[in-house]
Short mmCIF file of C-alpha atoms in Angstrom, two decimals:
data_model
loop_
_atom_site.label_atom_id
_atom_site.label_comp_id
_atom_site.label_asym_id
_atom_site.label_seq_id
_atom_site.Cartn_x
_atom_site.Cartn_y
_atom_site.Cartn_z
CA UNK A 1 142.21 175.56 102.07
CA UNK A 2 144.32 178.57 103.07
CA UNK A 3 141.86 181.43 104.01
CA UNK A 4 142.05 184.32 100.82
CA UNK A 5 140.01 187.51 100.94
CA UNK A 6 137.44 187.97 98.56
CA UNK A 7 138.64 187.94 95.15
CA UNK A 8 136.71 189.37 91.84
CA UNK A 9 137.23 186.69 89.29
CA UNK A 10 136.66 186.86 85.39
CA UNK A 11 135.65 183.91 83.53
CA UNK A 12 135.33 183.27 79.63
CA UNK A 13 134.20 180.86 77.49
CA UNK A 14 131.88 180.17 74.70
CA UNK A 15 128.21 179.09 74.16
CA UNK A 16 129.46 175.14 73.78
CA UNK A 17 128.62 172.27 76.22
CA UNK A 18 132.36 171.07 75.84
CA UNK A 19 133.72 173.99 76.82
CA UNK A 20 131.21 175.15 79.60
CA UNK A 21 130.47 171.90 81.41
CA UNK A 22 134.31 171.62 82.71
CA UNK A 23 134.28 174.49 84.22
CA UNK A 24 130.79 174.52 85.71
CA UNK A 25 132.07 172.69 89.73
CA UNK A 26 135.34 174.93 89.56
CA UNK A 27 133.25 177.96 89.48
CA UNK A 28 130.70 176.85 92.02
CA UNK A 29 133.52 176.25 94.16
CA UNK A 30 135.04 179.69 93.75
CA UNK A 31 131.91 181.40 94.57
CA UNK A 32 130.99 178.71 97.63
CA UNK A 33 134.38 179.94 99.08
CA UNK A 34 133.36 183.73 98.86
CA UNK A 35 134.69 185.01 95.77
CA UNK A 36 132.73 187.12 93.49
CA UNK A 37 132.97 185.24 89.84
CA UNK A 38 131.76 187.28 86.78
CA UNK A 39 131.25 184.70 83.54
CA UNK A 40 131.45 185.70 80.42
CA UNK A 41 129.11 183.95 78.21
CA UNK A 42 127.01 184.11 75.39
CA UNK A 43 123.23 184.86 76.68
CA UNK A 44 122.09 180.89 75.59
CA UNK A 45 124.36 179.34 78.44
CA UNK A 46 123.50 182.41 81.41
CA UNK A 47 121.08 179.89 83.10
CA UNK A 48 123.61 177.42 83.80
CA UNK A 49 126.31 179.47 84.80
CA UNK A 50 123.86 181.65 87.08
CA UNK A 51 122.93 178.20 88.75
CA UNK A 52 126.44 178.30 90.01
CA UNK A 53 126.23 181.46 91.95
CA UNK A 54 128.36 183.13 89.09
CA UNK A 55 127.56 186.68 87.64
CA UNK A 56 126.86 185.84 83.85
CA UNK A 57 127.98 188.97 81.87
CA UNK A 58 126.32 188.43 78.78
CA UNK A 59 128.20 189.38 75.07
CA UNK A 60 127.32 188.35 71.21
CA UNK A 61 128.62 186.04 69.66
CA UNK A 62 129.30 184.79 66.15
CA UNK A 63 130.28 181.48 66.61
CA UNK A 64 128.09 178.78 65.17
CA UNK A 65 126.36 177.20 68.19
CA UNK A 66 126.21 173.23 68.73
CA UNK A 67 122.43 173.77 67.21
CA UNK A 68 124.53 174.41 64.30
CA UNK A 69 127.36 171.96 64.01
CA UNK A 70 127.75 172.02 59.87
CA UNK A 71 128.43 175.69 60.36
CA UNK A 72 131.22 174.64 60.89
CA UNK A 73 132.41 174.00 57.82
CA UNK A 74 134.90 171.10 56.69
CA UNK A 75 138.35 172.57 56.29
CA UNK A 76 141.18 173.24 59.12
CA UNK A 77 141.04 176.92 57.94
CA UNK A 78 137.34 176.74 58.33
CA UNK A 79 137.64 175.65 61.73
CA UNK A 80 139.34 178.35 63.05
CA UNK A 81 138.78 181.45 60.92
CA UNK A 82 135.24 181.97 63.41
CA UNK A 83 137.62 181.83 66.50
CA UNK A 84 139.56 185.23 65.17
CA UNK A 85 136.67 186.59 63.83
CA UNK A 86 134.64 186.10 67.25
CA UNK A 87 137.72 187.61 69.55
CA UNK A 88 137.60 190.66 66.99
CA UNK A 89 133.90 191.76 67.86
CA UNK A 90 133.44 190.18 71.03
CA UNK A 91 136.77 192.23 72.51
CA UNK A 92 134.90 195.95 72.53
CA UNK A 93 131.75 194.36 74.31
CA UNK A 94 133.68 192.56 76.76
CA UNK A 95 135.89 195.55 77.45
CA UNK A 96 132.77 197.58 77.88
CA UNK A 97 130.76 195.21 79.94
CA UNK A 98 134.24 195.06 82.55
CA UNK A 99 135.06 199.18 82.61
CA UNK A 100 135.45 199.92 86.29
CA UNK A 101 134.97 196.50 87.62
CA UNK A 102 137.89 195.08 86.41
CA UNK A 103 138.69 191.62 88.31
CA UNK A 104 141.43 190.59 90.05
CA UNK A 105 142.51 187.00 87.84
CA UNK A 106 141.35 186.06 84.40
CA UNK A 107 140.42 182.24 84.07
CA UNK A 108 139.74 181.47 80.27
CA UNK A 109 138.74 178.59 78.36
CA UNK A 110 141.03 177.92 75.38
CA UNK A 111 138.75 179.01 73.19
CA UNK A 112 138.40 182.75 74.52
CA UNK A 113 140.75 184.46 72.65
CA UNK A 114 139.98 187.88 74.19
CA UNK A 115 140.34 187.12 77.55
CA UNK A 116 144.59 186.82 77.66
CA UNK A 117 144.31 190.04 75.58
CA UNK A 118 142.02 191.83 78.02
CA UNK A 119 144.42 190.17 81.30
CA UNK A 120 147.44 191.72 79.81
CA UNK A 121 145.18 195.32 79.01
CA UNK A 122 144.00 195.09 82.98
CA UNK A 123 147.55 194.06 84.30
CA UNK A 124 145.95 191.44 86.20
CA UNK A 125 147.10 187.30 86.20
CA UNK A 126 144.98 185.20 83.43
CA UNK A 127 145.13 181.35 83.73
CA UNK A 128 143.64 178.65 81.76
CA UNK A 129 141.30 176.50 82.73
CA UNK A 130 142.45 173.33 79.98
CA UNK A 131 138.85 171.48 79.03
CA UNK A 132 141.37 168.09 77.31
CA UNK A 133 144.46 167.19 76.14
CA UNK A 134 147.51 169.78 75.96
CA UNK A 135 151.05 170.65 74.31
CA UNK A 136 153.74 168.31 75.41
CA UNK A 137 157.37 169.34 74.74
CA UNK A 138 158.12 168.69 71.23
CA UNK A 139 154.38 169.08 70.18
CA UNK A 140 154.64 171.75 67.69
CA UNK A 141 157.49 169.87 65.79
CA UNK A 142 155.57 166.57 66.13
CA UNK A 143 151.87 167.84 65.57
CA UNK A 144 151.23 170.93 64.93
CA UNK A 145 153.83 172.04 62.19
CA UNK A 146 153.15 169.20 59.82
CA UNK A 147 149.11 169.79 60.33
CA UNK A 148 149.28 173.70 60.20
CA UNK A 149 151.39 172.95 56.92
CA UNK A 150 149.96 173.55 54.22
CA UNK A 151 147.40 176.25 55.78
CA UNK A 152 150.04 178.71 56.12
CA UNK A 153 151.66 178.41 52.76
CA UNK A 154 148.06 179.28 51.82
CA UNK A 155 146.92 182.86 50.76
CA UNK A 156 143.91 182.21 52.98
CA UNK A 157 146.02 181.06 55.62
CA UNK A 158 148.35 183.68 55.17
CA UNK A 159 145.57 186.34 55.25
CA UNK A 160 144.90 184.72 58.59
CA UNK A 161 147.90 184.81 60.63
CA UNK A 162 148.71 188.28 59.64
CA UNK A 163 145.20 189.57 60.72
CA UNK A 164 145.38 187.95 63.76
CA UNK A 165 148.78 188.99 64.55
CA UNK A 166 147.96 192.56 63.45
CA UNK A 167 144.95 192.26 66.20
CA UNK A 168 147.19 191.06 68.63
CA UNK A 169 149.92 193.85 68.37
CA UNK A 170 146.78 196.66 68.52
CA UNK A 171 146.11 194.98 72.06
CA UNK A 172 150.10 195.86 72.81
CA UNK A 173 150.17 191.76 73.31
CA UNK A 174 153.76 190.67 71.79
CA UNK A 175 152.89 186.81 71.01
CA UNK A 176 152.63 184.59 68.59
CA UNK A 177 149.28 183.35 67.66
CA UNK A 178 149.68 179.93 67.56
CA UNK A 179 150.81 180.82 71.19
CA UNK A 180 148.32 182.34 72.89
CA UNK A 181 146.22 179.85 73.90
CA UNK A 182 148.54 177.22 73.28
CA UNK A 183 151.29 178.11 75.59
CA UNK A 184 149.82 179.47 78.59
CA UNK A 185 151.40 180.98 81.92
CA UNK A 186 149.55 178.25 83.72
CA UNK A 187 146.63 176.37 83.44
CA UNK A 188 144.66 174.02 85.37
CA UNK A 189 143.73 170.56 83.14
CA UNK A 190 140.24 169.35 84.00
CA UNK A 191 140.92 166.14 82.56
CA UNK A 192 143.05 163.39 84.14
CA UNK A 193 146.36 162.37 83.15
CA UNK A 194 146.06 159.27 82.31
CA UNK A 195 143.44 160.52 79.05
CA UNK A 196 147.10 162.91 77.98
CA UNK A 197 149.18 161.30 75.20
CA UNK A 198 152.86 161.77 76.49
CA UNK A 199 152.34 163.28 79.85
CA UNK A 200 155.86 162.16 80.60
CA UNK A 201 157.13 165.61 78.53
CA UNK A 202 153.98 168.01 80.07
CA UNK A 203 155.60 170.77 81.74
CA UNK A 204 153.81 170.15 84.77
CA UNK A 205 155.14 173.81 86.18
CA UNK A 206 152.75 175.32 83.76
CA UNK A 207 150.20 172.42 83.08
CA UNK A 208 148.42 170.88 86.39
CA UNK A 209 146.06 167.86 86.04
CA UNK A 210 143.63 167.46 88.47
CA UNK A 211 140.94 165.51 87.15
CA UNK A 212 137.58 165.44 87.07
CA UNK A 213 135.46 167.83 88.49
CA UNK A 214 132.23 166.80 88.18
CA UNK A 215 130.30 167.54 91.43
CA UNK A 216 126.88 165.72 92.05
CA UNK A 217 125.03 167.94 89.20
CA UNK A 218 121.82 167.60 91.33
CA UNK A 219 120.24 169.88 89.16
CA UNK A 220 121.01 167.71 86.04
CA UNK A 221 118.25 165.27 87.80
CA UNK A 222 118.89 161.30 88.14
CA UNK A 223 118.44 158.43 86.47
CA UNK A 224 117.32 154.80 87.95
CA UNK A 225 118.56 151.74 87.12
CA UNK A 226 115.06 149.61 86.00
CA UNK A 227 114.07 146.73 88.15
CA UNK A 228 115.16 143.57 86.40
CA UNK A 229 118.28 145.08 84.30
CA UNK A 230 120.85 142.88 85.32
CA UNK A 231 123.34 145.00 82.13
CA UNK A 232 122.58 148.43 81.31
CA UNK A 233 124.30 150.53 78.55
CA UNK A 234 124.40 154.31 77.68
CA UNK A 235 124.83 155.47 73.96
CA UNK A 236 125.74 159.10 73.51
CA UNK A 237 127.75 160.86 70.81
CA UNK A 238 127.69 164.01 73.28
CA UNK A 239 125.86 167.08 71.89
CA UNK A 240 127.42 168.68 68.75
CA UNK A 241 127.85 165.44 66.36
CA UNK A 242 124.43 163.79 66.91
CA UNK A 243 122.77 163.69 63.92
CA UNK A 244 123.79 160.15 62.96
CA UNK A 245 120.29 158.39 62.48
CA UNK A 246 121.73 155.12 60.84
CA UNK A 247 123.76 154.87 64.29
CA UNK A 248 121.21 154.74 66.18
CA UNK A 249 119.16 152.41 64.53
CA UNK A 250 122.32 149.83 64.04
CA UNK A 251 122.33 150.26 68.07
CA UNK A 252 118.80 149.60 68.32
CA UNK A 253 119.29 146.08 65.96
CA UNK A 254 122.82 145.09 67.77
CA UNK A 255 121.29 145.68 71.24
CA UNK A 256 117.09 145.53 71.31
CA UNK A 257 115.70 142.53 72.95
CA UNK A 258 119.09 141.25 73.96
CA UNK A 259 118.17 139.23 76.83
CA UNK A 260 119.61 141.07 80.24
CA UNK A 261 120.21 144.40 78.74
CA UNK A 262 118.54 147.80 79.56
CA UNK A 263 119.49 150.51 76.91
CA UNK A 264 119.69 153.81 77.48
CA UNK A 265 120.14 156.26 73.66
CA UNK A 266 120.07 159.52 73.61
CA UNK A 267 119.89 160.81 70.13
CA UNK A 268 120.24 164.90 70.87
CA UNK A 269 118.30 167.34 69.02
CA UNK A 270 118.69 166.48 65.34
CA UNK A 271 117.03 162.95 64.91
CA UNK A 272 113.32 162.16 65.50
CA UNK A 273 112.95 158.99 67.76
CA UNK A 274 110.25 158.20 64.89
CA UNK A 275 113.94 158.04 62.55
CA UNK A 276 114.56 154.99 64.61
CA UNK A 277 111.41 152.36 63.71
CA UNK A 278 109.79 150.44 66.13
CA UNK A 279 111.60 150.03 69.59
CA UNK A 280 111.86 147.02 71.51
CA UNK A 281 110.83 148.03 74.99
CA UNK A 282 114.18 147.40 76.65
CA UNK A 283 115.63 150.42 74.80
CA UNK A 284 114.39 154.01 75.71
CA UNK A 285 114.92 157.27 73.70
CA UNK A 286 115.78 160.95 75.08
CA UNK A 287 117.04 164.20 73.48
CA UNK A 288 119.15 164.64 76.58
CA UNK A 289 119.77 162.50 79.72
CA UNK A 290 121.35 163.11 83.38
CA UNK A 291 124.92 161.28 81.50
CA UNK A 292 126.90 161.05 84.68
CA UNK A 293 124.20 159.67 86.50
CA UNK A 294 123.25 157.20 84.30
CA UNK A 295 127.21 156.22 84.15
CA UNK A 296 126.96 155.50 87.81
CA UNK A 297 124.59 153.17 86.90
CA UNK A 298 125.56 151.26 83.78
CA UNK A 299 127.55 148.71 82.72
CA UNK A 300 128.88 150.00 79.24
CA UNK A 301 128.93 153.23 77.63
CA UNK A 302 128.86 153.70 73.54
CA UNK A 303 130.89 157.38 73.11
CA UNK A 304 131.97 159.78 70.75
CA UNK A 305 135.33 160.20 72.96
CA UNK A 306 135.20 163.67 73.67
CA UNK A 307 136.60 164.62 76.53
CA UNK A 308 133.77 164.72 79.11
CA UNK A 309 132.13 161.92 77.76
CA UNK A 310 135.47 160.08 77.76
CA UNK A 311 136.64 161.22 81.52
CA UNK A 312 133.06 160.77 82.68
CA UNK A 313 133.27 156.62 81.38
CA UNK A 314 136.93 156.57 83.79
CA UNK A 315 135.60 158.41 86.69
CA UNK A 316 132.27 155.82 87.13
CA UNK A 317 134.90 152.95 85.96
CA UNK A 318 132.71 152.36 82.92
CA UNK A 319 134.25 150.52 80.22
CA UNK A 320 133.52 151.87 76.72
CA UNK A 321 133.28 151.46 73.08
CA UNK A 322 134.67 154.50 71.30
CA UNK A 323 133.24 155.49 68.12
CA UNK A 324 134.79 159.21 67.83
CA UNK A 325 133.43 162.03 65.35
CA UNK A 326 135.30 164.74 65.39
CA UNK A 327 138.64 167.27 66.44
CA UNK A 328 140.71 165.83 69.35
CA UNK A 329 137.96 162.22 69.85
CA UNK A 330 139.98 160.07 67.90
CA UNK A 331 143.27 160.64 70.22
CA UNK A 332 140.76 160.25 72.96
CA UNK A 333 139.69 156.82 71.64
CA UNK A 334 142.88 155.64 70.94
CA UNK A 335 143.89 156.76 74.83
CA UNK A 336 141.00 154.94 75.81
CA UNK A 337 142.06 152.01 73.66
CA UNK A 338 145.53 152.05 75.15
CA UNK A 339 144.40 152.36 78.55
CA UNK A 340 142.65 148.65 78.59
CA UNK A 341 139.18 149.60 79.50
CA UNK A 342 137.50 150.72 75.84
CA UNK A 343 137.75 149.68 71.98
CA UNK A 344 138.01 152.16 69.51
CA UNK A 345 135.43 151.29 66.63
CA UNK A 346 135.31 153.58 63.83
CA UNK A 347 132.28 154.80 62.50
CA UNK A 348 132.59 152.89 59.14
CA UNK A 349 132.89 150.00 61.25
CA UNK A 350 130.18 150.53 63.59
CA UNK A 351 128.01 148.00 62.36
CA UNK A 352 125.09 146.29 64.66
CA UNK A 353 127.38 143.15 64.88
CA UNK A 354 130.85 145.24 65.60
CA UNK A 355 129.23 147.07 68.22
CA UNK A 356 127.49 144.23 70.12
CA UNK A 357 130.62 142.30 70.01
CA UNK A 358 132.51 145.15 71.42
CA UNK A 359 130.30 145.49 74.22
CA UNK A 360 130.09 141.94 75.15
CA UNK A 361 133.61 141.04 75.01
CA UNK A 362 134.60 144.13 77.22
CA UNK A 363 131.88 143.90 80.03
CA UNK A 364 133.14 139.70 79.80
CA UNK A 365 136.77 140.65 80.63
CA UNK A 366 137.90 140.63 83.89
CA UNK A 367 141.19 142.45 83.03
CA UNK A 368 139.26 145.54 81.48
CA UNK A 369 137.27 145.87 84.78
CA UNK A 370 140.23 145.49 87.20
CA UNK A 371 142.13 148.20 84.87
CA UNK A 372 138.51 150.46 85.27
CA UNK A 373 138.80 150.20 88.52
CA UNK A 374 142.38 150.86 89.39
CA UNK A 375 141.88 154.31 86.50
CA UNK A 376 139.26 155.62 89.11
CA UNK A 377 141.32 154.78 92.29
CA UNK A 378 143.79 157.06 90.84
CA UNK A 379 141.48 159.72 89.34
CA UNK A 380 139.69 160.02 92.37
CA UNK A 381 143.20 160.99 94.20
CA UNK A 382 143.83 163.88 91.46
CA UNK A 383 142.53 166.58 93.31
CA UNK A 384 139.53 167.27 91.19
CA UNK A 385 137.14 170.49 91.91
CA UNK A 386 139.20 171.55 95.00
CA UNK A 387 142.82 171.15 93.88
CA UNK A 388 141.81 173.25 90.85
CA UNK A 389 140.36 175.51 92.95
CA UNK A 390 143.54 175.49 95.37
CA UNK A 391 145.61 176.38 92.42
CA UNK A 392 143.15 179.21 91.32
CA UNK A 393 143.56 180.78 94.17
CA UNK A 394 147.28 180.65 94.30
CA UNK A 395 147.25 182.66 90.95
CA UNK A 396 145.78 185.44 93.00
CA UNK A 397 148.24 188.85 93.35
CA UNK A 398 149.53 188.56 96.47
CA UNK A 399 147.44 191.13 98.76
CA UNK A 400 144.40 188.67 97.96
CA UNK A 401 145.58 185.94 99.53
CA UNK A 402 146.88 187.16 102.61
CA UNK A 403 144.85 185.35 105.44
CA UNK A 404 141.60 187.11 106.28
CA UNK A 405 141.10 188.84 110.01
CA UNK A 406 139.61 186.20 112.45
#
């Protein structure tokens, strides 16, 4: 690490696991090489980011929170409406809550609309930091257009884009929306490459992959392997998209008393264990569970596919059974599927049978464990938490990172 002098970095993101979590080692390592880091961050998430040695600067928020995943609503429009109308209100505060401390970098999640806006007001660099997949050349024409479609020739749609662009041109910030976020200056990926469809036509001058950065999450507690589990399995549809009862209990049928086999389900904050029946005692329940250390531990891993759970299964060499239920998971199954080390089973098909089958046949094969293995060779030489923050750091103006006096 080149020596830098202290730096006063701005981070924002949003009150979401998915879009915290990534950045939670980066940040710790910012501050644990003497940078002051202010977070932005709804007041629900200030524990965890404090943990890191982070400022949290707290600001409302109107998005719905993953207590509240139907708020969602069920349309594309739906989906991203909230976004606009968050950046709107959350601008003035965060504006307010940064007058006459203004930092040095932005780092942003891609969610955090005002944070490029309030870089470009400041004058200062703004970088991304990329939570999953990202725009490969030819994306818009391929993806985004023909999805986006039918949205803009809408009224609702229309209303939209020309509210948001109107918001944008206020700020004195001359870009598109659908640009943005989508076609940063530079940002660093926190997932590895190998989860990116097409990585061959990344621009790798703007887009940098450096893996996982997952750190030991000490605080997160641990998880023990039970004596006499010669197999043990995780099931976890992450945080947001958990209130699948039915799942659960076709996981408990495919996989209770099966002789060798430890289970480990955790069912989030929607679904009462009592939802579940009777239990056979090689299966145990939990809200919430220490996920990464459990991987290190197990054998097989049931996921949604998003794209912690999914880079969490490669980095422990975990082979998986994909059963995505939402936004970008099904690309991440089918990645996983076209890596060799995971099935993707649909939730229509996820039936007690389908599931234990899965499993079985993918902790028999020798091929998917040689292909986990040589996944997390290579993911482990990615960089992780101290290429990204290398990179960070080179993003600094110049008079930041001359070397510091001896």
């Amino acid at each position: 690490m080149t020596s830098t002098e202290r730096a006063h970095i701005a981070m924002f993101s949003i009150a979401a696991h998915g879009h915290v979590n990534p950045s939670i080692d980066v940040i710790r390592e910012l501050v644990a090489r003497g940078h002051r880091v202010s977070y932005a961050i709804p007041a629900s998430f200030a524990g965890k980011v404090a943990a890191t040695g982070a400022e949290p600067v707290i600001y409302t928020s109107t998005l719905p929170t993953d207590e509240d995943p139907d708020a969602w609503g069920t349309e594309l429009i739906d989906n991203i409406e909230p976004f606009l109308d968050d950046a709107v209100q959350a601008l003035p505060q965060l504006a307010a809550a940064f007058a006459g401390d203004e930092p040095d970098l932005v780092l942003h999640d891609i969610t955090a609309y005002p944070a490029p806006v309030l870089a470009h007001r400041w004058g200062v660099p703004a970088v991304s930091l990329w939570p999953n997949l990202v725009p490969w050349e030819g994306y818009e024409e391929e993806v985004a257009e023909p999805m986006f479609a039918d949205l803009k020739a809408s009224e609702r749609g229309k209303a939209y884009y020309a509210r948001f662009a109107a918001w944008l041109a206020a700020n004195g910030v001359d870009t598109h929306p659908d640009r943005l976020v989508a076609r940063p200056r530079k940002a660093v990926v926190l997932i590895p490459r190998v989860l990116q469809p097409n990585a061959d036509r990344v621009d790798e001058s703007v887009f940098s992959f450096v893996g996982a950065c997952q750190g030991e999450r000490a605080e997160q507690g641990t998880w023990q392997r039970p004596a006499g589990a010669e197999k043990v399995l995780l099931v976890s549809l992450g945080s947001a998209f958990t209130k699948q009862p039915e799942f659960y209990r076709r996981c408990v049928e495919a996989f209770g008393g099966l002789p060798g086999w430890h289970v480990v389900l955790q069912i989030g904050a929607f679904v009462d264990p009592a939802e579940l029946g009777e239990l056979p005692a090689n299966i145990e329940v939990h809200d919430w569970v220490p996920q990464l250390s459990v991987l290190r531990e197990a054998d097989a891993f049931i996921t949604h596919a998003g794209a912690g759970g999914s880079q969490e299964g490669l980095a422990t060499g975990t082979p998986m059974v994909a059963v995505p239920q939402a936004a970008d998971q099904f690309g991440n199954a089918d990645m996983l599927a076209s890596l060799g080390v995971a099935r993707h089973l649909p939730m229509a098909d996820a039936t007690a049978g389908a599931l234990r089958s899965a499993v079985l046949e993918l902790v028999a094969d020798p091929e998917v464990a040689r292909r986990a293995e040589e996944i997390r060779r290579g993911m482990a030489g990615e960089g992780g938490t101290g290429r990204a923050a290398d990179l960070i750091e080179a993003e600094l103006p110049a008079v930041r990172r001359a070397p510091s006096s001896p």
